[in-house]
Coordinates of C-alpha atoms and ligand atoms in Angstrom, one line a residue:
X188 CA 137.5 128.9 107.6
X189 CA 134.3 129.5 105.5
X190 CA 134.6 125.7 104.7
X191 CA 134.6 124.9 108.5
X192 CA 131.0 127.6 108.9
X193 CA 129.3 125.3 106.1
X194 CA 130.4 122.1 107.3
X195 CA 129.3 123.0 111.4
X196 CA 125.7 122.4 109.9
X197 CA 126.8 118.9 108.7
X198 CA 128.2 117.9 111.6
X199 CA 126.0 119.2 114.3
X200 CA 122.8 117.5 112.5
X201 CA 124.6 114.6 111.7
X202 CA 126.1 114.6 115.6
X203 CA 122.6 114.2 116.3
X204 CA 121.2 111.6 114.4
X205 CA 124.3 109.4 115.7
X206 CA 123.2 110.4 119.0
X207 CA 119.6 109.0 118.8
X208 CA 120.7 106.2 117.1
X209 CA 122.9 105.2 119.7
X210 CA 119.9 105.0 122.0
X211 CA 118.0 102.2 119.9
X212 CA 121.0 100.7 118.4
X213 CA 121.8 98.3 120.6
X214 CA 117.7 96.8 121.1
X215 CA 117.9 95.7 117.3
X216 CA 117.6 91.8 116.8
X217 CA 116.9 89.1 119.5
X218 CA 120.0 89.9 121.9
X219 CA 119.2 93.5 122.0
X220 CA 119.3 94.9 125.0
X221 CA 116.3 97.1 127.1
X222 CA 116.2 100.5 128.0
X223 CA 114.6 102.1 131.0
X224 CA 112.3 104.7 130.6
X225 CA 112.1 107.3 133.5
X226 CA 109.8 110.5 133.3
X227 CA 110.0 113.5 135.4
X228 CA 107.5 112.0 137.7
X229 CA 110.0 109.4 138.1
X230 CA 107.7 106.7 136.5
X231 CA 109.6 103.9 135.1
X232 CA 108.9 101.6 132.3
X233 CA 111.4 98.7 130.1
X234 CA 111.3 98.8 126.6
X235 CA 113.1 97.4 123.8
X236 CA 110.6 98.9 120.8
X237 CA 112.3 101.6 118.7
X238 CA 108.9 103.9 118.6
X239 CA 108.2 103.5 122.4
X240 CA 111.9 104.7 123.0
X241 CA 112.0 107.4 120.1
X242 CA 108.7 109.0 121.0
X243 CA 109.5 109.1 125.0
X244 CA 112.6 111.0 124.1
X245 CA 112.4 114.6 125.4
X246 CA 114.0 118.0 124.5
X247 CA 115.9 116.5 121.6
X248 CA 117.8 118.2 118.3
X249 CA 115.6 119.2 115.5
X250 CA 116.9 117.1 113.6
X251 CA 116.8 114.2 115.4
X252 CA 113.1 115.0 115.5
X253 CA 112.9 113.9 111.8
X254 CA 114.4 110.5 112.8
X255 CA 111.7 110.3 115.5
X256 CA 109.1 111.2 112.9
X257 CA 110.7 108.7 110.2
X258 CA 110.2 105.9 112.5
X259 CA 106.7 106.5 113.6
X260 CA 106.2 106.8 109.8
X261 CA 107.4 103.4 109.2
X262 CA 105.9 102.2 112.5
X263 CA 102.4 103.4 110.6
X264 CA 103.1 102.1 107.2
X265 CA 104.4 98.7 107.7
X266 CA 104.5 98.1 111.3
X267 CA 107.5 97.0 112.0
X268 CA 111.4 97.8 111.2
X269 CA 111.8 101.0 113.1
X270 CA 114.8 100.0 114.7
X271 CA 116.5 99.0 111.1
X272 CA 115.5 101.8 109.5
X273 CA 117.3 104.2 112.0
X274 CA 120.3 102.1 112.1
X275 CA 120.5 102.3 108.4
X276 CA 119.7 106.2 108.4
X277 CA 122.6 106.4 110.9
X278 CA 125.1 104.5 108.6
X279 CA 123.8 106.4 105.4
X280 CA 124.7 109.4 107.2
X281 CA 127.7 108.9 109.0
X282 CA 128.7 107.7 105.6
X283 CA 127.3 110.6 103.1
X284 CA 129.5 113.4 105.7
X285 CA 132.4 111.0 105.2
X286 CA 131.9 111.5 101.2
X287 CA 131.3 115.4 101.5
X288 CA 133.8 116.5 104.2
X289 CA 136.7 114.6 103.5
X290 CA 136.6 113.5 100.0
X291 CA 134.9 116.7 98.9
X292 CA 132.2 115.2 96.8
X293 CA 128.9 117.4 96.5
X294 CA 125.8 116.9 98.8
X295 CA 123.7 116.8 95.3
X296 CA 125.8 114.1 94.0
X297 CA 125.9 112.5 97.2
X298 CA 122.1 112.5 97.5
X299 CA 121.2 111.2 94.0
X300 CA 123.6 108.3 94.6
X301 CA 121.4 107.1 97.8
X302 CA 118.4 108.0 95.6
X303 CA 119.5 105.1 92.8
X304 CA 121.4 102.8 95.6
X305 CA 117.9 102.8 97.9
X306 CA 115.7 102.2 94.2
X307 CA 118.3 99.2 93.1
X308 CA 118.6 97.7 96.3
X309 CA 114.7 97.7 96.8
X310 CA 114.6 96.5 93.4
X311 CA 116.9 93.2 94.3
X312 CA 115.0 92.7 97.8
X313 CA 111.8 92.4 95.9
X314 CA 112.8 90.1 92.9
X315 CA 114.2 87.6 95.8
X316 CA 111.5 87.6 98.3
X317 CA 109.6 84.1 98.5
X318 CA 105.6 84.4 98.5
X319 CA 103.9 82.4 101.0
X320 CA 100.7 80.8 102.3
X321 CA 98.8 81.2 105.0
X322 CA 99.3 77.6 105.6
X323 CA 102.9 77.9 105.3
X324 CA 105.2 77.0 108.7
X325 CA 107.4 79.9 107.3
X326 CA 104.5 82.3 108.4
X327 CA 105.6 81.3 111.8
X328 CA 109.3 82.0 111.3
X329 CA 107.8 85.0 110.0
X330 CA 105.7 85.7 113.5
X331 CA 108.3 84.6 115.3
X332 CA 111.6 86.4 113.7
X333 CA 109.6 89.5 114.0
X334 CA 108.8 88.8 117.8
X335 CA 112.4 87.2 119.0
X336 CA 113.4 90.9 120.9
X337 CA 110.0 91.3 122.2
X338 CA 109.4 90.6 126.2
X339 CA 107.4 87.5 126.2
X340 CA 107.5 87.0 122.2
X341 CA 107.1 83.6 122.2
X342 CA 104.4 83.3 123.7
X343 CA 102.9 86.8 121.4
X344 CA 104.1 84.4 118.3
X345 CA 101.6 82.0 119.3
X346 CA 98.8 83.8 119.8
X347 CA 99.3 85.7 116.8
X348 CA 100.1 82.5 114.7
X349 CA 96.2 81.7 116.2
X350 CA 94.8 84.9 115.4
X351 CA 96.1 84.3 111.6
X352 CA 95.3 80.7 111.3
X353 CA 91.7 81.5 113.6
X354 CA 90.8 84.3 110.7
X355 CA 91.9 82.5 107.7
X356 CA 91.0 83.4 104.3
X357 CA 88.3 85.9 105.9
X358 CA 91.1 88.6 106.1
X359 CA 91.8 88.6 102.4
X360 CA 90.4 92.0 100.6
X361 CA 90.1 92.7 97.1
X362 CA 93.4 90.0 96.7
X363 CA 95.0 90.9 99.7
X364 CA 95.5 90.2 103.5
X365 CA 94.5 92.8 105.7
X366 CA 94.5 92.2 109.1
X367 CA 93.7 95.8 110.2
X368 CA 90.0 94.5 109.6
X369 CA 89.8 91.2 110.3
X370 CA 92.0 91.0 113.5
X371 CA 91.3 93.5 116.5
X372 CA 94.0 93.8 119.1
X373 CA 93.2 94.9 122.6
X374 CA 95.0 95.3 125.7
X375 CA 93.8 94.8 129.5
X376 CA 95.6 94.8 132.8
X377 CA 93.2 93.1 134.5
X378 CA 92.7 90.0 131.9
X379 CA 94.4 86.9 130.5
X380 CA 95.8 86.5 127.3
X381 CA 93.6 84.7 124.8
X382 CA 92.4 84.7 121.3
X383 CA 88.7 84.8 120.9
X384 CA 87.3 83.9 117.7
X385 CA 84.7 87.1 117.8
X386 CA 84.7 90.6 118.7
X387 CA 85.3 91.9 122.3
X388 CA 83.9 95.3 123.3
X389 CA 85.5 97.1 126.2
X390 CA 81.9 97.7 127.1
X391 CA 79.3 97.2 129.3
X392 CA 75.4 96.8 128.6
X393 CA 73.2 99.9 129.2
X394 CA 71.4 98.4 132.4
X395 CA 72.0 95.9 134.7
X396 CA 68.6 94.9 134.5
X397 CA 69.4 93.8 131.0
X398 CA 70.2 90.0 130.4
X399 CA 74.0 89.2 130.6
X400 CA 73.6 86.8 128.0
X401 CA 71.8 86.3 124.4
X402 CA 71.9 83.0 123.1
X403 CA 70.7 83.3 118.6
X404 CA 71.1 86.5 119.1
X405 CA 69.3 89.0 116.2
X406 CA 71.3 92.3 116.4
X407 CA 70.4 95.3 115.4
X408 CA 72.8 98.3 114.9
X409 CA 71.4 101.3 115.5
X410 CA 72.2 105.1 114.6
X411 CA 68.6 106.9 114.5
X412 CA 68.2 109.4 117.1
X413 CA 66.7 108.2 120.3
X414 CA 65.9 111.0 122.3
X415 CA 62.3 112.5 120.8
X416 CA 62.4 115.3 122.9
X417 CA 65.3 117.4 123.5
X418 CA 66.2 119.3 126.9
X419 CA 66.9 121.9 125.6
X420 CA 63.2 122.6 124.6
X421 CA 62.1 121.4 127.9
X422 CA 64.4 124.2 129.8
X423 CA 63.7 126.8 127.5
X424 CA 59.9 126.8 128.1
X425 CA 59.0 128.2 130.7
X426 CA 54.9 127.3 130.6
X427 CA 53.8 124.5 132.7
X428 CA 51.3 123.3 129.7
X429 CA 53.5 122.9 127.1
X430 CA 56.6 121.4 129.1
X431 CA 53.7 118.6 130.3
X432 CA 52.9 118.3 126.5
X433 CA 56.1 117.6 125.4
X434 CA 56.3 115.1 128.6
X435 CA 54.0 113.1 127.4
X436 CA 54.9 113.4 124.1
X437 CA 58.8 112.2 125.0
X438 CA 57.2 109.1 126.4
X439 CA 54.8 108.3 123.9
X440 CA 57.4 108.9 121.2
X441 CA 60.0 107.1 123.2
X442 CA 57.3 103.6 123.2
X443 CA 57.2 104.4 120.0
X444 CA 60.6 104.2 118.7
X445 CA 61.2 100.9 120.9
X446 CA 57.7 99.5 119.6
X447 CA 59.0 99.6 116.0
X448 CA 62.3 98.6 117.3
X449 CA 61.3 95.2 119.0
X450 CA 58.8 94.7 116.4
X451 CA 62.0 93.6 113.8
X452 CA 62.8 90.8 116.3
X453 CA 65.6 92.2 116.9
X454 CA 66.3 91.0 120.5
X455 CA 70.2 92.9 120.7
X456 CA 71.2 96.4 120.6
X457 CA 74.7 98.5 119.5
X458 CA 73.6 101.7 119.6
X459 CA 75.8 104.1 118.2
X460 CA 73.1 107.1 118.7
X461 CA 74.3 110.3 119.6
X462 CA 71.9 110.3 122.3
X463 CA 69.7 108.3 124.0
X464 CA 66.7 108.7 126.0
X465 CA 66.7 107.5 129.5
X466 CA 62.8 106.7 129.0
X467 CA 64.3 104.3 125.6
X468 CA 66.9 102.8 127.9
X469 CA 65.0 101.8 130.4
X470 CA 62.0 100.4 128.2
X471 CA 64.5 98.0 126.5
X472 CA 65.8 97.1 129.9
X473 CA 62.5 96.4 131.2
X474 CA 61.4 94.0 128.0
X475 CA 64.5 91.9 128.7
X476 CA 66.7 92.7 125.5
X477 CA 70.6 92.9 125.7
X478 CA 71.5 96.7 124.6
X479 CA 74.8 98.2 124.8
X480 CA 76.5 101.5 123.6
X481 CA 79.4 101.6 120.5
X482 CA 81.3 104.6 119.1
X483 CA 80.4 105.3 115.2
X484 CA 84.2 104.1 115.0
X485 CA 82.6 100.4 115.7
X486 CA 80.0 100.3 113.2
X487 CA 81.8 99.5 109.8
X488 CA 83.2 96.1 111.5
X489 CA 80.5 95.1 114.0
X490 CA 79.0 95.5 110.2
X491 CA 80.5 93.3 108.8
X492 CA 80.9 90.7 111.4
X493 CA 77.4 90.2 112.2
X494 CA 75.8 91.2 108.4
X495 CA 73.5 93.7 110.4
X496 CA 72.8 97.0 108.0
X497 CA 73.0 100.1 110.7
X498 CA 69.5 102.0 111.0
X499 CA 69.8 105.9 110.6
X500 CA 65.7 106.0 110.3
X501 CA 62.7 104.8 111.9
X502 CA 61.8 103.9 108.5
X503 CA 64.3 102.0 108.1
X504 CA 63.0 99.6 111.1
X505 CA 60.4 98.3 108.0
X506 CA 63.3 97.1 106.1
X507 CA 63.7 93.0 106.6
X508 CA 67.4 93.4 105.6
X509 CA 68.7 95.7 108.7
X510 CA 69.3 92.6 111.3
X511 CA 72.8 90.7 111.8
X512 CA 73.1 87.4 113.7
X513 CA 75.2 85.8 116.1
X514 CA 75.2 82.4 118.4
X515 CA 76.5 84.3 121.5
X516 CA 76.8 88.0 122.9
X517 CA 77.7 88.0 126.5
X518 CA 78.7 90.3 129.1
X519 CA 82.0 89.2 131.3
X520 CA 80.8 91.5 134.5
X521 CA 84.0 91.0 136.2
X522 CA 85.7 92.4 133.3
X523 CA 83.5 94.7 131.9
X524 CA 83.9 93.4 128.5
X525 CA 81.0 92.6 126.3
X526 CA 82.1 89.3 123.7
X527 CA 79.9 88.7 120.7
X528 CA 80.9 85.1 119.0
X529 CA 80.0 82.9 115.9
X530 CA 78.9 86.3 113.5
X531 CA 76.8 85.4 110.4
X532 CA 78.8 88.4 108.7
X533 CA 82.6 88.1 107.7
X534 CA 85.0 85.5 110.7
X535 CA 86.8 87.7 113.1
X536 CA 89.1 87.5 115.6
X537 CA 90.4 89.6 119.2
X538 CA 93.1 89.4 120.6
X539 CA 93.0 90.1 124.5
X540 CA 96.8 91.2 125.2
X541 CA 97.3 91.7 129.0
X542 CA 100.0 93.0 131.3
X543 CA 100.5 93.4 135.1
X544 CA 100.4 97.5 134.5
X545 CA 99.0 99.8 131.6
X546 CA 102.9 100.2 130.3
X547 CA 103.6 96.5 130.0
X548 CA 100.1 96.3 128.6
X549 CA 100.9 98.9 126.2
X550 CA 104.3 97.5 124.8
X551 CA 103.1 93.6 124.8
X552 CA 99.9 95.0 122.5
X553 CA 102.2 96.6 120.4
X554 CA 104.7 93.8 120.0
X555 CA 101.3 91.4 119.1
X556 CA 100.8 93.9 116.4
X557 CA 103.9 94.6 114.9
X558 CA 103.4 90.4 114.8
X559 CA 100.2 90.9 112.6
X560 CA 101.8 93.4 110.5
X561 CA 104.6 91.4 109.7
X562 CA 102.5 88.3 109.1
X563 CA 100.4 90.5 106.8
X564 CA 103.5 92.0 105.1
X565 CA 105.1 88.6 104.1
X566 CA 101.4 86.8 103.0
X567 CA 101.4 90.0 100.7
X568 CA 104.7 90.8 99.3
X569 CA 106.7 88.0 100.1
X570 CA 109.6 87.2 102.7
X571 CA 113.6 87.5 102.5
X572 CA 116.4 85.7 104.7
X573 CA 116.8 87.7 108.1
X574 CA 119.8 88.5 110.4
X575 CA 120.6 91.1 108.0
X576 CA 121.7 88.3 105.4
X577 CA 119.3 89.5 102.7
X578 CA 120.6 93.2 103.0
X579 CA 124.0 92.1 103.0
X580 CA 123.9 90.0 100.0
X581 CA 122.0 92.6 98.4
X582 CA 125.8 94.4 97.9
X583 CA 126.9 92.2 95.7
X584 CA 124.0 92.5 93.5
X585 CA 124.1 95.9 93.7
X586 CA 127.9 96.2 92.8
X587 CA 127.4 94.1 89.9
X588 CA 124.8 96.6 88.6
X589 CA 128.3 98.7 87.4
X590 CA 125.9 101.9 87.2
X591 CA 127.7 104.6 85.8
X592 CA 129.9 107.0 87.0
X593 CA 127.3 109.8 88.9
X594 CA 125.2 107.0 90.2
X595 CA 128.1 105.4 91.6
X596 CA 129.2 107.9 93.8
X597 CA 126.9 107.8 97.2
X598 CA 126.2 104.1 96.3
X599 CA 128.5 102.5 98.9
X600 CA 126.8 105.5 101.2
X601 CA 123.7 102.7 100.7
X602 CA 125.5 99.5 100.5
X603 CA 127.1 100.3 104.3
X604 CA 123.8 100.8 105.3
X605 CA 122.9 97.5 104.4
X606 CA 125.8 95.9 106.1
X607 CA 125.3 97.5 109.2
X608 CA 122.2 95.7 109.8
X609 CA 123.7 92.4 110.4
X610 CA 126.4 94.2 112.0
X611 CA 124.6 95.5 114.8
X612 CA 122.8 92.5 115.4
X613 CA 125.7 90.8 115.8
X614 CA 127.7 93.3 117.7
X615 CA 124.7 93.3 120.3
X616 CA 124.9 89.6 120.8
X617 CA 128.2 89.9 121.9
X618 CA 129.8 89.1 118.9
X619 CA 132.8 90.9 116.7
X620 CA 130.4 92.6 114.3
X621 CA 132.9 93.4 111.6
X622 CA 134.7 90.4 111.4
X623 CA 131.5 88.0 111.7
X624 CA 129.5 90.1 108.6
X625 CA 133.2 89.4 106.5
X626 CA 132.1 85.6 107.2
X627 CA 128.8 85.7 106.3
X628 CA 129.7 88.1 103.2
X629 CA 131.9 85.0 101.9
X630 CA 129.1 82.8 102.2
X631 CA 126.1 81.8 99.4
X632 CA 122.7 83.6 99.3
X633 CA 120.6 83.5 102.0
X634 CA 123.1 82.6 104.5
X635 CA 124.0 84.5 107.8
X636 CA 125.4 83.8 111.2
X637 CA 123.7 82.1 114.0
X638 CA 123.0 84.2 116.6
X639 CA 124.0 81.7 119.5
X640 CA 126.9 79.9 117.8
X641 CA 128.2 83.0 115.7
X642 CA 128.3 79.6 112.9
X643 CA 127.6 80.7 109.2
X644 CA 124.4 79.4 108.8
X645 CA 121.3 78.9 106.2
X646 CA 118.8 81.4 107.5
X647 CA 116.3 79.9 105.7
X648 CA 117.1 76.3 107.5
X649 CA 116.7 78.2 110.6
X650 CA 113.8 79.9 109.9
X651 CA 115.2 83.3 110.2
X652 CA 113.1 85.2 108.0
X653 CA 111.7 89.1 107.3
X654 CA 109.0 90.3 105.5
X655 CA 110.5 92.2 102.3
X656 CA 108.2 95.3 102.6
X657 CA 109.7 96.2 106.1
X658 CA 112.9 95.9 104.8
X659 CA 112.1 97.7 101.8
X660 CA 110.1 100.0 103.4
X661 CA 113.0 101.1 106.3
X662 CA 115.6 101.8 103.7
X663 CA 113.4 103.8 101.9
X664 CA 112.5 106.0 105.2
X665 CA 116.2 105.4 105.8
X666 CA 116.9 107.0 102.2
X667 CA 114.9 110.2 103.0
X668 CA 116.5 111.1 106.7
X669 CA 119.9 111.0 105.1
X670 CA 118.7 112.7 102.2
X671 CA 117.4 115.6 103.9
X672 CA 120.0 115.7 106.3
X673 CA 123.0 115.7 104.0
X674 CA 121.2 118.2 101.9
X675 CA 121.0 120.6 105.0
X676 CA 124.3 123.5 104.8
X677 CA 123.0 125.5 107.5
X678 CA 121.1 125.9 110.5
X679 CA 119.7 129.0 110.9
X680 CA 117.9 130.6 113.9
X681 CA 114.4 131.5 112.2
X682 CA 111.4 134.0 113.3
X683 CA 108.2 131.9 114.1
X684 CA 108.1 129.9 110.7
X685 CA 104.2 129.0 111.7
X686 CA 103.4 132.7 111.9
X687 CA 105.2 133.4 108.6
X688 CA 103.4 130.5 107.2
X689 CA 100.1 132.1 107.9
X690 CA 101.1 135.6 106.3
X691 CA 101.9 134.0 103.2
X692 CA 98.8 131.9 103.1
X693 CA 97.2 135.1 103.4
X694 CA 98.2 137.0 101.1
Ligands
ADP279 P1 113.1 96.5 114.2 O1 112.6 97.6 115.1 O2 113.9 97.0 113.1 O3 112.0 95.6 113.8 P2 114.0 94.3 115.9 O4 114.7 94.5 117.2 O5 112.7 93.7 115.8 O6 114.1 95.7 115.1 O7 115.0 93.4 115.0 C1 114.7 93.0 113.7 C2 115.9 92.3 113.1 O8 116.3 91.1 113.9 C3 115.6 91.7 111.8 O9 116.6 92.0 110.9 C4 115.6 90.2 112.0 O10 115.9 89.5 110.9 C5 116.6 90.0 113.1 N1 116.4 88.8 113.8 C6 115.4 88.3 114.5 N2 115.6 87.1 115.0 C7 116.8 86.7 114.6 C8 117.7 85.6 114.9 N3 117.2 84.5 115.5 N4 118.9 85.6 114.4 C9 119.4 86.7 113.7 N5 118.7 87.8 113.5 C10 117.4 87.8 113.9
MG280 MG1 110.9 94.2 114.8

């Protein structure tokens, strides 16, 4: 009886995690399948990514919560895998209660087995994963693999394989890629797709009375305050001299400031000012100079891509270093975006991702990024065969290991996560999962089944391939869920833990 009161916990959390996984399960790999997302408001929306599903979830177990939070984590760090890393979770889990209810093993021993399993297997993934070039067709298979389940992925492989190739060498940082600064991804409803070697602001210029158009343009990026004379001091003066003084004084100082900043040559404006003076705004509109508005997010890159140095001071304005360059800033009026092209500064590239409404927008963008990442991931840490072919030759290796007697125990907890990969995959193409993965487990390294003949293949002659970090990465996140989870005797029915929280800090 007391057994049955410390295994409900078990059960009920594990229950749970089964349960969520069952709702992204069957979207994993290219024959996935789509779910429909409706809201209270009855709004409706497809998706087949594992974060956009996970996060739209509502009113779900605590625990399951973690699972949510696991895969956002690895939706942050890597970009991509979310799906695997919950179906592996699942497995480890489903697994680990099997070890502790039924066989009576300990949750401790349970847990330091997926501990060394999750570090060995890791350790395998990464001595076989292949290093690439960005020149390399298998970045492609790389794109491409990583995009089969999206909507529309081919034609998000090739604009990211342009975006990559577009940027180059430009992207690399201290030794590695990193896209995150060298690629910007945006998403419109109202635009086509398309790559533009540049940067695209979702802006518009200050003033219509501004030119649409700067051909050599000399930009200046500008942070100094432009309003001379607050309102605040004008509202809280109540005599009729001084508010004239400090009239005339807003419009002298205004000239001023524009004076000095015209006088650099500077003929284009990102101002990034916490405020700025109508009487400023309107004298650059009336000496004809392109000005537009940017968020202090947007200086570090608009930086670097057109070399300009961002002014704080008016001193600064004396400074011969401060200006950037570019062939071609240009508003798109119909669009409302402002496209700056040919930087002298460090190459660029945006991507404009469209969709009819703001939900397929959303889930097309993200697909195009999960693309980057994974391009980014494999030009960094290498690639491994996909389908679930690396993971599930990874059990051999790991078997081999003969770790000793502790360690082994919990380590087939990790290895049946790793066949469950191509499992699934395989199950949700229609296939006999089980039997299929028994196929593919006879055959040699790198080798898997084709998804459309359900043939042992060579996943590498078919271009079937992963980055190693997401994989690396989602049985790591997979790794802690079950850990925790397993670990867990008892739920109990707490006071406000964020009140008791604060008490304690207190004290
Ligand atoms: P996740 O959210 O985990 O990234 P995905 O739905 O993107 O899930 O599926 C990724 C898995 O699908 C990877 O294991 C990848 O190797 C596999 N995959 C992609 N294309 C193919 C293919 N043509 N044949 C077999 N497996 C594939
Ligand atoms: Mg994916």
């Amino acid at each position: 009886m007391a057994e049955n009161v410390e295994f409900n916990a078990l059960e009920s959390n594990s229950n749970a995690v089964m349960a969520i996984a069952d709702t992204v399960r069957t979207t994993l790999g290219p024959k996935g399948l789509d779910k429909l997302l409706i809201d209270q408001a009855m709004n409706r929306h497809v998706s087949n990514d594992g974060v956009t599903i996970l996060l739209s979830l509502r009113a779900i177990h605590p625990v399951a919560r973690m699972i949510v939070q696991i895969a956002e984590r690895q939706e942050q760090l890597v970009g991509d895998g979310t799906t695997t890393a919950v179906v592996m979770a699942a497995e480890m889990i489903k697994d680990g209660k099997r070890l502790i209810k039924e066989l009576g093993v300990h949750p401790t021993k349970v847990v330091e087995g997926i501990e060394s399993g999750v570090k060995h297997a890791c350790q395998i993934l990464q001595k076989e994963a292949k290093k690439i070039a960005l020149e390399d067709i298998m970045l492609e298979q790389i794109v491409k693999t990583s995009l089969s389940s999206k909507m529309d992925g081919q034609k998000l492989s090739s604009l990211v394989i342009l975006a990559l190739r577009s940027v180059g060498q430009a992207a690399r940082y201290n030794g590695s890629f990193d896209f995150d600064k060298s690629i910007m991804v945006i998403r419109r409803t109202n635009m086509e797709d398309r790559v533009v070697v540049g940067v695209v602001l979702e802006r518009k210029r200050m003033d219509q009375e501004m030119p649409v158009e700067i051909n050599h343009a000399r930009i200046m990026i500008v942070k100094m305050d432009l309003k001379p004379v607050k309102e605040a001091w004008l509202k809280e003066n109540s005599k009729y001299q001084e508010i004239l003084n400090m009239e005339n004084d807003r419009l002298t100082k205004s000239k001023e400031i524009v004076d000095a900043m015209l006088a650099t040559g500077a003929n284009t404006f990102l101002i990034a000012s916490p405020e700025v003076d109508q009487v400023v705004e309107d004298l650059l509109a009336s000496r004809k100079v392109f000005a537009v508005r940017i968020s202090t997010d947007e200086i570090e890159y608009l930086s670097r891509y057109t070399g300009a140095k961002p002014v704080r001071m008016v001193d600064e304005l004396k400074r011969s270093d401060i200006l950037g360059k570019a062939d071609h800033v240009t508003e798109d009026e119909d669009n409302g975006v402002v496209y700056i092209e040919n930087g002298s500064g460090r190459n660029m590239v945006t991507m404009i991702i469209s969709g009819t409404t703001k939900e397929t927008s959303l889930e097309r963008w993200r697909a195009a990024i999960d693309g980057v990442n994974a391009a980014e991931a494999a030009l960094n840490e290498g690639i491994v065969a996909g389908g679930g072919a690396a993971e599930l030759h990874a059990i051999e290796k790991i078997k081999n290991l003969r770790l000793k007697g502790l360690e082994q125990v919990g380590l087939e907890v990790v290895t049946s996560a790793l066949e469950s990969i191509m499992r699934q995959i395989l199950t949700n193409a229609g296939f006999n999962g089980l039997e299929k993965v028994m196929a593919a487990k006879a055959s040699p390294d790198g080798f898997g089944i084709d998804i459309d003949s359900g043939e042992v293949a060579d996943m590498w002659k078919k271009g079937v391939l992963d980055p190693v970090l997401v994989k690396t990465m989602a049985l790591e996140a997979a790794g802690e869920i079950s850990k925790s989870v397993l670990r867990i005797d008892r739920n109990l029915a707490a006071e406000d833990l964020s009140q008791q929280a604060v008490s304690e800090t207190k004290r």
